[in-house]
Short mmCIF file of C-alpha atoms in Angstrom, two decimals:
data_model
loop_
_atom_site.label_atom_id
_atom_site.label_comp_id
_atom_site.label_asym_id
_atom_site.label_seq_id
_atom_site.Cartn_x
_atom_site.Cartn_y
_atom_site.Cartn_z
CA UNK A 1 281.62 48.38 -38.35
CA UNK A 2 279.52 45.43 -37.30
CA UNK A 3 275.55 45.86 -38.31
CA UNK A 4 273.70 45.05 -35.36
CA UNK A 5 271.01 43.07 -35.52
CA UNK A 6 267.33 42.66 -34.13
CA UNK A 7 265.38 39.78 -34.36
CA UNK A 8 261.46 40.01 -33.34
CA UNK A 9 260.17 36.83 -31.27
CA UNK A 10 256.29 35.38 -31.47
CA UNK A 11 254.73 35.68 -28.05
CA UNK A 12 252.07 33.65 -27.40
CA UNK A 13 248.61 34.37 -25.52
CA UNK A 14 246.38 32.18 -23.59
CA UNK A 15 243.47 32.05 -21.52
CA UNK A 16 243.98 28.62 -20.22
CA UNK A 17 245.29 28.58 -16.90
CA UNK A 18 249.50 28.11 -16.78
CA UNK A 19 250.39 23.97 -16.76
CA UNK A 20 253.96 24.26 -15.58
CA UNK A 21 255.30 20.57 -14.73
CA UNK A 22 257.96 21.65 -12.11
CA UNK A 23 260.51 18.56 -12.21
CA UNK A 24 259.60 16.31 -9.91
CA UNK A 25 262.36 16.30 -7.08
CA UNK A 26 262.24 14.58 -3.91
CA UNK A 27 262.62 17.37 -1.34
CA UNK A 28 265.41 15.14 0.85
CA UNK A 29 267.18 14.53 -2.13
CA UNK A 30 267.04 17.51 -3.95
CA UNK A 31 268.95 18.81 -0.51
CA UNK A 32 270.87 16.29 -0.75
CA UNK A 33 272.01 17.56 -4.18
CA UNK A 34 272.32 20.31 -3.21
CA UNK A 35 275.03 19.92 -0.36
CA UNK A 36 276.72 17.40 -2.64
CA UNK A 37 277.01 20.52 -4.82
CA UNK A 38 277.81 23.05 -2.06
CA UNK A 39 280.68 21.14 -0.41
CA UNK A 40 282.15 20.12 -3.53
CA UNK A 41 286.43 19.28 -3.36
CA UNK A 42 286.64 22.63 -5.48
CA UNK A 43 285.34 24.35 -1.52
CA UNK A 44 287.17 27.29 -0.97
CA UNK A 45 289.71 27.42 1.75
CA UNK A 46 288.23 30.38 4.64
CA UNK A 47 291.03 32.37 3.22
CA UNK A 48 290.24 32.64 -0.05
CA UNK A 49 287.20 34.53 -1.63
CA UNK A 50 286.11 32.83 -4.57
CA UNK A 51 282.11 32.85 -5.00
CA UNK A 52 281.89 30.94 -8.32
CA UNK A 53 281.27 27.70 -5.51
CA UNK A 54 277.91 29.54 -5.09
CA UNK A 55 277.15 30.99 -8.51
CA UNK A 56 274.99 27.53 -9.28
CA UNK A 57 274.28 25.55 -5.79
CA UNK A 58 270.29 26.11 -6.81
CA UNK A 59 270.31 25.07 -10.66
CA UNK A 60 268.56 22.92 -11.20
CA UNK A 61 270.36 19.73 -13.09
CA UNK A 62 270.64 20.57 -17.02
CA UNK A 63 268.94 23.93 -16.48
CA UNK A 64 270.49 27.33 -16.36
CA UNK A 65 267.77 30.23 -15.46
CA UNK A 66 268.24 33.25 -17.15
CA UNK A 67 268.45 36.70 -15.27
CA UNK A 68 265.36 38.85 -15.73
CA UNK A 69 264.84 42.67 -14.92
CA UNK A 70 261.21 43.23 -14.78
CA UNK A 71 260.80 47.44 -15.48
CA UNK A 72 257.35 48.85 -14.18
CA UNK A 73 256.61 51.72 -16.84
CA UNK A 74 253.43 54.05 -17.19
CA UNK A 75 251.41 52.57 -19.93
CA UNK A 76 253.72 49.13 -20.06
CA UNK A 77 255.60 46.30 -18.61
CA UNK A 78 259.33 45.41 -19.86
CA UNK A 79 261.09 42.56 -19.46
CA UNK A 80 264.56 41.98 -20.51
CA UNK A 81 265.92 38.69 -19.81
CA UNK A 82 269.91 37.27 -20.74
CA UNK A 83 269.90 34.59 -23.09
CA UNK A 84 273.85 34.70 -24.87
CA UNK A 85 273.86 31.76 -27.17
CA UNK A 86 269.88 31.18 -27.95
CA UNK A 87 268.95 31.73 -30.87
CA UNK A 88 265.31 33.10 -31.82
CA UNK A 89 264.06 30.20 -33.15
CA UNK A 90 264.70 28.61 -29.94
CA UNK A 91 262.51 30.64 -27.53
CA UNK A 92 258.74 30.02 -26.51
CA UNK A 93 257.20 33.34 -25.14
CA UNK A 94 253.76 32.99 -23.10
CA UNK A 95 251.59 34.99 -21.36
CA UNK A 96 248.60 33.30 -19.18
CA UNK A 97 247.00 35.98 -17.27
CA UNK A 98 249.31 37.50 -15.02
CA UNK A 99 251.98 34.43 -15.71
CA UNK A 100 254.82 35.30 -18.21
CA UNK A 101 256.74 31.94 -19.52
CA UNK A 102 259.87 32.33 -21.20
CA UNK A 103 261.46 28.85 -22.33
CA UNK A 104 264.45 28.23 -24.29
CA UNK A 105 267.07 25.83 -25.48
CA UNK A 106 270.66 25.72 -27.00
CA UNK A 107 272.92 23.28 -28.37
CA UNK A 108 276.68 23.96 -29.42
CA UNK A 109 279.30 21.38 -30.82
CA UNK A 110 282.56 21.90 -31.02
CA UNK A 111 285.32 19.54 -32.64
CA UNK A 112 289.31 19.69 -32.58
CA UNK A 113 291.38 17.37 -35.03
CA UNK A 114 295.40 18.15 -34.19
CA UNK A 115 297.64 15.29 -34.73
CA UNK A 116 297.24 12.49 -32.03
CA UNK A 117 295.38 15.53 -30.16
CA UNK A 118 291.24 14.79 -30.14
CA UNK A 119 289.01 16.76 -28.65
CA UNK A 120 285.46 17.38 -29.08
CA UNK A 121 283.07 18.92 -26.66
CA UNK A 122 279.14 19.00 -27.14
CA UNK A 123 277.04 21.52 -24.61
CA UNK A 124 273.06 21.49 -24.97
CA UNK A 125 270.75 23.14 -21.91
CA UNK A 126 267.16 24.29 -22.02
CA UNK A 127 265.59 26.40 -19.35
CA UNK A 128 262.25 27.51 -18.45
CA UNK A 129 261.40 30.59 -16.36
CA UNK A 130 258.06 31.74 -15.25
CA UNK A 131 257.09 34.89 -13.52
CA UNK A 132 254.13 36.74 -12.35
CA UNK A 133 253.77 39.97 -13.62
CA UNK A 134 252.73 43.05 -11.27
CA UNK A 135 249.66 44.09 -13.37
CA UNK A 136 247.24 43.02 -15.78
CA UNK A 137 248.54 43.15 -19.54
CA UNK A 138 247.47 42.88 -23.19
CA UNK A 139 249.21 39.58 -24.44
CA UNK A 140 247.71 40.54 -27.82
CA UNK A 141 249.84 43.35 -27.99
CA UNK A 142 252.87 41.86 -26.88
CA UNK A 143 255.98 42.23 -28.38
CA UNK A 144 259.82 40.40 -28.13
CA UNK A 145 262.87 41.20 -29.92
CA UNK A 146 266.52 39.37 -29.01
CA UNK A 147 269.33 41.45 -30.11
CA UNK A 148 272.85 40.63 -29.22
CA UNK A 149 271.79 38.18 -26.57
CA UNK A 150 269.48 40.52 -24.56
CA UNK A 151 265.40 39.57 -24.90
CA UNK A 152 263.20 42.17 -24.39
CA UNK A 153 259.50 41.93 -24.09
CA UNK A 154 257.33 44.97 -24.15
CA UNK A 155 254.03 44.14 -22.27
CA UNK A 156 251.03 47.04 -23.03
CA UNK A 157 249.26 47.58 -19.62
CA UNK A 158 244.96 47.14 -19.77
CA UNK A 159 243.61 50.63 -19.12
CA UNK A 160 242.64 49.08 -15.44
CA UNK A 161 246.06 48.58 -14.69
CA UNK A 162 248.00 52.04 -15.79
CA UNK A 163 249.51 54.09 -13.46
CA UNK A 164 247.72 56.94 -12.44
CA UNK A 165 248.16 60.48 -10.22
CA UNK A 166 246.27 61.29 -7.74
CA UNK A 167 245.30 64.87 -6.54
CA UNK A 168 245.50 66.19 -3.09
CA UNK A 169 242.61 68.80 -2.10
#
């Protein structure tokens, strides 16, 4: 039976406002991109349904954005984010305020010696994905573990910010 394991990840605080350079895209050309991407020879005929044409019309080149749940409990905020392939020495976990920044990168090389047959394929991305978070938390008491590909980050709510009941009289 395989052991799993779970690695914990540093997040970081700050009180500096966020500095996220957004790539600098042309807006014309970015749509232009975009409907070079969109209407692609791979289109699918009207008959067919086959959705993977859409699955990546809005990445953005080299980047893959990873799919975040964002779970409003009482006393905290989790966030679990899919990240197959990165490892934890690759992640840089923020929190600015109400700002949560997630960024990551992986490399993989593969190489194939059969005969005449050569092959060898190299795949690298990076990504970086910021949200804002629905209350105010306690970076200092942040915590992220990755295990099996799955990041989860456990954000304490201030007292300010916890859910609380309210009595009708």
């Amino acid at each position: 039976m395989l052991e799993e394991s779970k690695e914990d990840v540093p997040v970081t605080a700050s009180k500096e406002p966020a500095k996220y350079a957004w790539p600098a895209i042309h807006p014309i050309a970015e749509m232009e991109r975009i409907f070079d991407r969109l209407f692609h020879p791979r289109w699918p005929s009207l008959g067919r349904r086959d959705a993977s044409v859409f699955d990546n019309v809005f990445e953005t080149e080299g980047q893959r954005l990873p799919s975040l749940d964002v779970i409003d409990r009482d006393n905290a905020l989790l966030v679990r984010a899919e990240l197959p392939g990165i490892e934890k020495k690759h992640l840089n976990i923020s929190v600015t305020g109400n700002l949560l920044s997630i960024k990551g990168e992986s490399s993989h090389e593969e190489k194939e010696e059969k005969g005449d047959y050569f092959r060898r394929e190299i795949s690298s991305f990076s990504f970086a994905r910021s949200i804002m978070l629905p209350s105010t938390v306690d970076a200092s008491r942040a915590t992220a573990s990755l295990k099996n590909g799955i990041l989860e980050i456990m954000l304490p709510k201030m007292e300010a910010s916890k859910r609380r009941s309210i009595e009708v009289q």
